[in-house]
CSV table of C-alpha atoms in Angstrom, one decimal:
chain,number,residue,atom,x,y,z
I,1,MET,CA,0.0,0.0,0.0
I,2,LYS,CA,1.0,3.6,-0.7
I,3,TYR,CA,-0.2,6.4,1.6
I,4,LEU,CA,0.1,10.2,1.3
I,5,VAL,CA,-0.3,13.0,3.7
I,6,SER,CA,0.1,16.4,2.0
I,7,ALA,CA,-0.1,20.0,3.2
I,8,GLY,CA,-0.1,22.9,0.7
I,9,LEU,CA,-0.3,26.5,1.9
I,10,ASN,CA,-0.7,29.4,-0.4
I,11,ARG,CA,-1.5,31.5,2.7
I,12,ILE,CA,-1.0,31.4,6.5
I,13,SER,CA,-2.8,32.9,9.5
I,14,ILE,CA,-2.1,36.7,9.8
I,15,ASN,CA,-3.1,36.4,13.5
I,16,TYR,CA,-0.2,34.1,14.3
I,17,TYR,CA,2.5,35.2,11.8
I,18,GLY,CA,1.6,38.9,11.3
I,19,THR,CA,1.3,38.3,7.6
I,20,ASP,CA,-0.8,36.1,5.3
I,21,GLY,CA,2.4,35.1,3.5
I,22,LEU,CA,0.7,34.8,0.1
I,23,LEU,CA,2.3,32.3,-2.3
I,24,ARG,CA,1.2,31.0,-5.6
I,25,GLY,CA,2.3,27.4,-6.3
I,26,CYS,CA,2.0,25.4,-3.1
I,27,VAL,CA,-1.6,24.1,-3.6
I,28,ASN,CA,-0.6,23.1,-7.1
I,29,ASP,CA,2.5,21.4,-5.7
I,30,VAL,CA,0.7,19.0,-3.5
I,31,ILE,CA,-1.9,18.2,-6.1
I,32,ASN,CA,0.8,17.4,-8.6
I,33,VAL,CA,2.7,15.3,-6.1
I,34,ARG,CA,-0.4,13.3,-5.4
I,35,ASP,CA,-1.0,12.7,-9.1
I,36,PHE,CA,2.7,11.7,-9.5
I,37,PHE,CA,2.9,9.2,-6.7
I,38,GLN,CA,-0.7,7.9,-7.2
I,39,PRO,CA,-1.3,6.7,-3.6
I,40,ASN,CA,-3.9,4.1,-2.7
I,41,ASP,CA,-5.2,6.4,0.0
I,42,TYR,CA,-4.4,10.0,0.9
I,43,ILE,CA,-5.2,13.0,3.2
I,44,MET,CA,-4.8,16.4,1.6
I,45,LEU,CA,-4.8,19.6,3.7
I,46,LEU,CA,-5.0,22.9,1.9
I,47,ASN,CA,-4.5,26.4,3.4
I,48,GLU,CA,-6.8,26.8,6.5
I,49,GLU,CA,-7.1,23.0,6.7
I,50,ALA,CA,-3.4,22.6,7.0
I,51,THR,CA,-3.1,23.2,10.8
I,52,VAL,CA,-0.5,21.5,12.9
I,53,GLY,CA,-3.2,19.4,14.7
I,54,ASN,CA,-4.7,18.2,11.4
I,55,PHE,CA,-1.3,17.3,10.0
I,56,VAL,CA,-0.2,15.4,13.1
I,57,SER,CA,-3.6,13.5,13.3
I,58,ALA,CA,-3.2,12.5,9.6
I,59,VAL,CA,0.3,11.3,10.0
I,60,ARG,CA,-0.6,9.3,13.1
I,61,GLU,CA,-3.6,7.7,11.3
I,62,TYR,CA,-1.3,6.3,8.7
I,63,SER,CA,1.5,5.4,11.2
I,64,LYS,CA,-1.1,3.0,12.7
I,65,LEU,CA,-2.3,1.6,9.3
I,66,ALA,CA,1.1,1.3,7.5
I,67,GLN,CA,2.8,-2.1,7.7
I,68,ALA,CA,6.2,-3.4,6.7
I,69,GLY,CA,6.6,-3.0,2.9
I,70,ASP,CA,4.2,-0.1,2.7
I,71,THR,CA,5.3,3.4,1.6
I,72,VAL,CA,4.1,6.7,3.2
I,73,ILE,CA,4.8,10.0,1.5
I,74,LEU,CA,4.7,13.1,3.7
I,75,ASN,CA,4.5,16.1,1.4
I,76,TYR,CA,4.7,19.7,2.5
I,77,SER,CA,4.8,22.8,0.4
I,78,GLY,CA,4.7,26.2,2.0
I,79,HIS,CA,6.8,28.6,4.0
I,80,GLY,CA,9.7,27.5,6.1
I,81,THR,CA,11.5,29.4,8.9
I,82,GLN,CA,14.3,29.3,11.4
I,83,VAL,CA,13.7,30.0,15.1
I,84,THR,CA,16.2,30.4,18.0
I,85,SER,CA,17.1,27.2,19.8
I,86,THR,CA,19.5,26.3,22.7
I,87,LYS,CA,19.9,22.8,21.4
I,88,GLU,CA,21.4,23.4,18.0
I,89,ASN,CA,25.0,24.2,17.3
I,90,ASP,CA,24.1,27.2,15.2
I,91,LYS,CA,21.4,28.2,17.8
I,92,LEU,CA,18.7,27.9,15.1
I,93,ALA,CA,16.0,25.3,14.6
I,94,GLU,CA,14.2,24.8,11.3
I,95,ALA,CA,10.4,24.7,11.2
I,96,PHE,CA,7.4,24.3,8.9
I,97,CYS,CA,4.9,27.2,8.8
I,98,PHE,CA,1.5,25.5,9.1
I,99,TYR,CA,-1.6,27.6,8.9
I,100,ASP,CA,-2.0,28.2,12.6
I,101,LYS,CA,1.5,27.8,14.0
I,102,ILE,CA,4.9,26.3,13.4
I,103,LEU,CA,6.0,22.7,13.6
I,104,LEU,CA,9.7,22.3,14.7
I,105,ASP,CA,12.0,19.9,12.8
I,106,LYS,CA,12.5,17.8,15.9
I,107,GLN,CA,8.7,17.5,16.4
I,108,PHE,CA,8.5,16.3,12.8
I,109,SER,CA,11.3,13.8,13.5
I,110,ASN,CA,9.4,12.4,16.5
I,111,LEU,CA,6.3,12.0,14.3
I,112,VAL,CA,8.3,9.9,11.8
I,113,ALA,CA,9.6,7.8,14.7
I,114,GLU,CA,6.0,6.5,15.2
I,115,PHE,CA,6.1,4.5,12.0
I,116,LYS,CA,6.9,0.8,12.4
I,117,GLU,CA,10.0,-1.0,11.2
I,118,GLY,CA,9.8,-2.0,7.6
I,119,VAL,CA,7.7,1.0,6.6
I,120,ASN,CA,9.3,3.3,3.9
I,121,VAL,CA,8.6,7.0,4.8
I,122,ILE,CA,9.4,9.6,2.1
I,123,ALA,CA,9.3,13.3,3.0
I,124,PHE,CA,8.9,15.5,-0.1
I,125,VAL,CA,9.4,19.0,1.2
I,126,ASP,CA,9.3,22.2,-0.9
I,127,SER,CA,10.1,25.0,1.6
I,128,CYS,CA,12.9,27.2,2.8
I,129,HIS,CA,15.5,25.7,5.1
I,130,SER,CA,14.1,22.3,4.3
I,131,GLY,CA,17.6,20.7,4.5
I,132,GLY,CA,17.2,21.0,8.3
I,133,ILE,CA,13.7,19.9,8.1
I,134,SER,CA,11.0,30.2,2.3
I,135,ARG,CA,11.4,30.2,-1.1
I,136,LEU,CA,14.0,32.5,-2.6
I,137,PRO,CA,13.3,36.3,-3.2
I,138,ASN,CA,13.9,36.8,-6.9
I,139,PRO,CA,13.3,40.1,-8.7
I,140,THR,CA,11.3,38.6,-11.6
I,141,ASP,CA,7.6,38.2,-12.4
I,142,LYS,CA,8.0,34.4,-12.4
I,143,TYR,CA,9.3,33.9,-8.8
I,144,LYS,CA,8.5,35.6,-5.5
I,145,PRO,CA,9.7,35.2,-1.9
I,146,LYS,CA,8.8,32.2,0.1
I,147,THR,CA,10.4,33.1,3.4
I,148,ILE,CA,8.9,34.1,6.8
I,149,SER,CA,10.9,35.8,9.6
I,150,LEU,CA,9.6,35.1,13.1
I,151,SER,CA,10.6,36.5,16.5
I,152,TYR,CA,10.0,33.3,18.4
I,153,ASN,CA,12.0,31.5,21.1
I,154,SER,CA,11.4,27.9,20.5
I,155,ARG,CA,10.5,25.4,23.2
I,156,ASP,CA,13.2,22.9,22.5
I,157,VAL,CA,12.3,19.3,22.1
I,158,ASN,CA,14.6,17.6,24.6
I,159,THR,CA,14.2,14.0,23.5
I,160,LEU,CA,14.5,12.6,20.0
I,161,LYS,CA,12.8,9.2,19.6
I,162,PRO,CA,14.7,6.6,17.6
I,163,ILE,CA,13.5,6.1,14.0
I,164,LYS,CA,12.5,2.5,13.4
I,165,CYS,CA,11.2,2.9,9.8
I,166,SER,CA,13.3,3.6,6.7
I,167,TYR,CA,13.2,7.3,6.1
I,168,LEU,CA,14.2,9.3,3.1
I,169,GLY,CA,14.0,13.1,3.0
I,170,LEU,CA,13.7,14.8,-0.4
I,171,LEU,CA,14.4,18.4,0.4
I,172,ALA,CA,14.2,21.5,-1.8
I,173,CYS,CA,17.3,23.1,-0.4
I,174,GLY,CA,19.9,23.2,2.4
I,175,GLU,CA,19.4,24.4,6.0
I,176,GLN,CA,20.7,27.9,5.3
I,177,GLN,CA,19.0,28.3,1.9
I,178,VAL,CA,15.7,29.5,0.7
I,179,ALA,CA,13.5,27.9,-2.0
I,180,MET,CA,11.8,29.5,-5.0
I,181,ASP,CA,8.1,29.8,-5.5
I,182,GLY,CA,6.8,30.1,-9.1
I,183,ILE,CA,3.5,31.1,-10.6
I,184,GLN,CA,2.3,27.5,-11.0
I,185,ASN,CA,4.6,25.5,-8.8
I,186,GLY,CA,7.6,25.6,-6.5
I,187,LEU,CA,10.9,25.3,-8.5
I,188,PHE,CA,11.8,22.1,-6.7
I,189,THR,CA,8.4,20.3,-7.2
I,190,GLU,CA,8.2,21.5,-10.8
I,191,THR,CA,11.7,20.3,-11.7
I,192,MET,CA,11.5,17.0,-9.9
I,193,ILE,CA,8.2,15.9,-11.3
I,194,GLY,CA,8.7,17.6,-14.7
I,195,ASN,CA,11.9,15.6,-15.4
I,196,TYR,CA,10.6,12.1,-14.6
I,197,LYS,CA,11.3,9.9,-17.6
I,198,ASN,CA,9.9,6.5,-16.5
I,199,GLN,CA,13.1,5.7,-14.5
I,200,ASP,CA,13.5,3.7,-11.3
I,201,PHE,CA,13.2,5.7,-8.1
I,202,ILE,CA,16.9,6.3,-7.4
I,203,THR,CA,17.8,7.2,-11.1
I,204,TRP,CA,14.9,9.7,-11.0
I,205,LEU,CA,16.3,11.3,-7.8
I,206,LYS,CA,19.8,11.6,-9.2
I,207,GLU,CA,18.9,12.8,-12.7
I,208,SER,CA,16.1,15.2,-11.7
I,209,GLY,CA,18.0,16.5,-8.7
I,210,LYS,CA,20.8,17.7,-11.0
I,211,LYS,CA,18.4,20.0,-12.7
I,212,VAL,CA,17.3,21.8,-9.5
I,213,THR,CA,19.3,25.0,-9.9
I,214,ALA,CA,19.5,28.2,-7.8
I,215,GLN,CA,19.1,26.1,-4.7
I,216,THR,CA,20.7,22.8,-3.6
I,217,PHE,CA,18.6,19.7,-3.7
I,218,THR,CA,19.2,17.7,-0.5
I,219,TYR,CA,18.3,14.2,0.5
I,220,LYS,CA,18.8,12.5,3.8
I,221,THR,CA,18.3,9.0,5.1
I,222,TYR,CA,17.7,7.7,8.6
I,223,GLY,CA,16.5,4.6,10.3
I,224,LYS,CA,16.7,1.1,8.8
I,225,LYS,CA,18.4,0.8,5.4
I,226,ALA,CA,16.0,0.2,2.5
I,227,ASP,CA,16.3,-0.7,-1.2
I,228,TRP,CA,14.9,2.5,-2.5
I,229,LYS,CA,15.2,1.3,-6.1
I,230,LYS,CA,12.2,-0.9,-5.4
I,231,ILE,CA,9.9,2.0,-4.6
I,232,LYS,CA,7.3,2.2,-7.3
I,233,LEU,CA,6.4,5.5,-8.8
């Protein structure tokens, strides 16, 4: 079985962030990712639906359902940010900007840790600073900023749970980079999906990843080793 949880945010709560952070391509991103991976079952959260609580509930629903051999894709497209942290070497923690509040990178990691051994979890993240977990200001009509600045002292997560599943993070850029938001899609999503040529999973990652310019495509693996070539697209 293949499951998908996706969150696409073209806007965020002005009450929490002080801005609605309008973007253009994030909802299209998650729709296109769904159509690309063709899951057997999915939960899609758009704009106001994409709260931290709804996302966490959706991930936990599939962490209970997914069994060894299943694949779960966690797809996020929206703003990313960095907040102060006493636990990081650079004193900064990366975070997702969900509609109502942020979700810290360590909180996301502890969610992934709830999946069973043998489950393949793929995070497809098109946001700024995603290499740790907004999109790059660019003075053209095609691209606009996707970055949010927050004055926020994070409540550090003191304990990281061990990851039992096989985890692969497909991340739009590095920790200190910002990602680009286009008119129809984010640059990362547009490039990765647009350059698929009926390859196996790993060949697709390597070949499409080379074409992500202006930001550095990053991927990370944690937990149990998996034969990612066997993942069906």
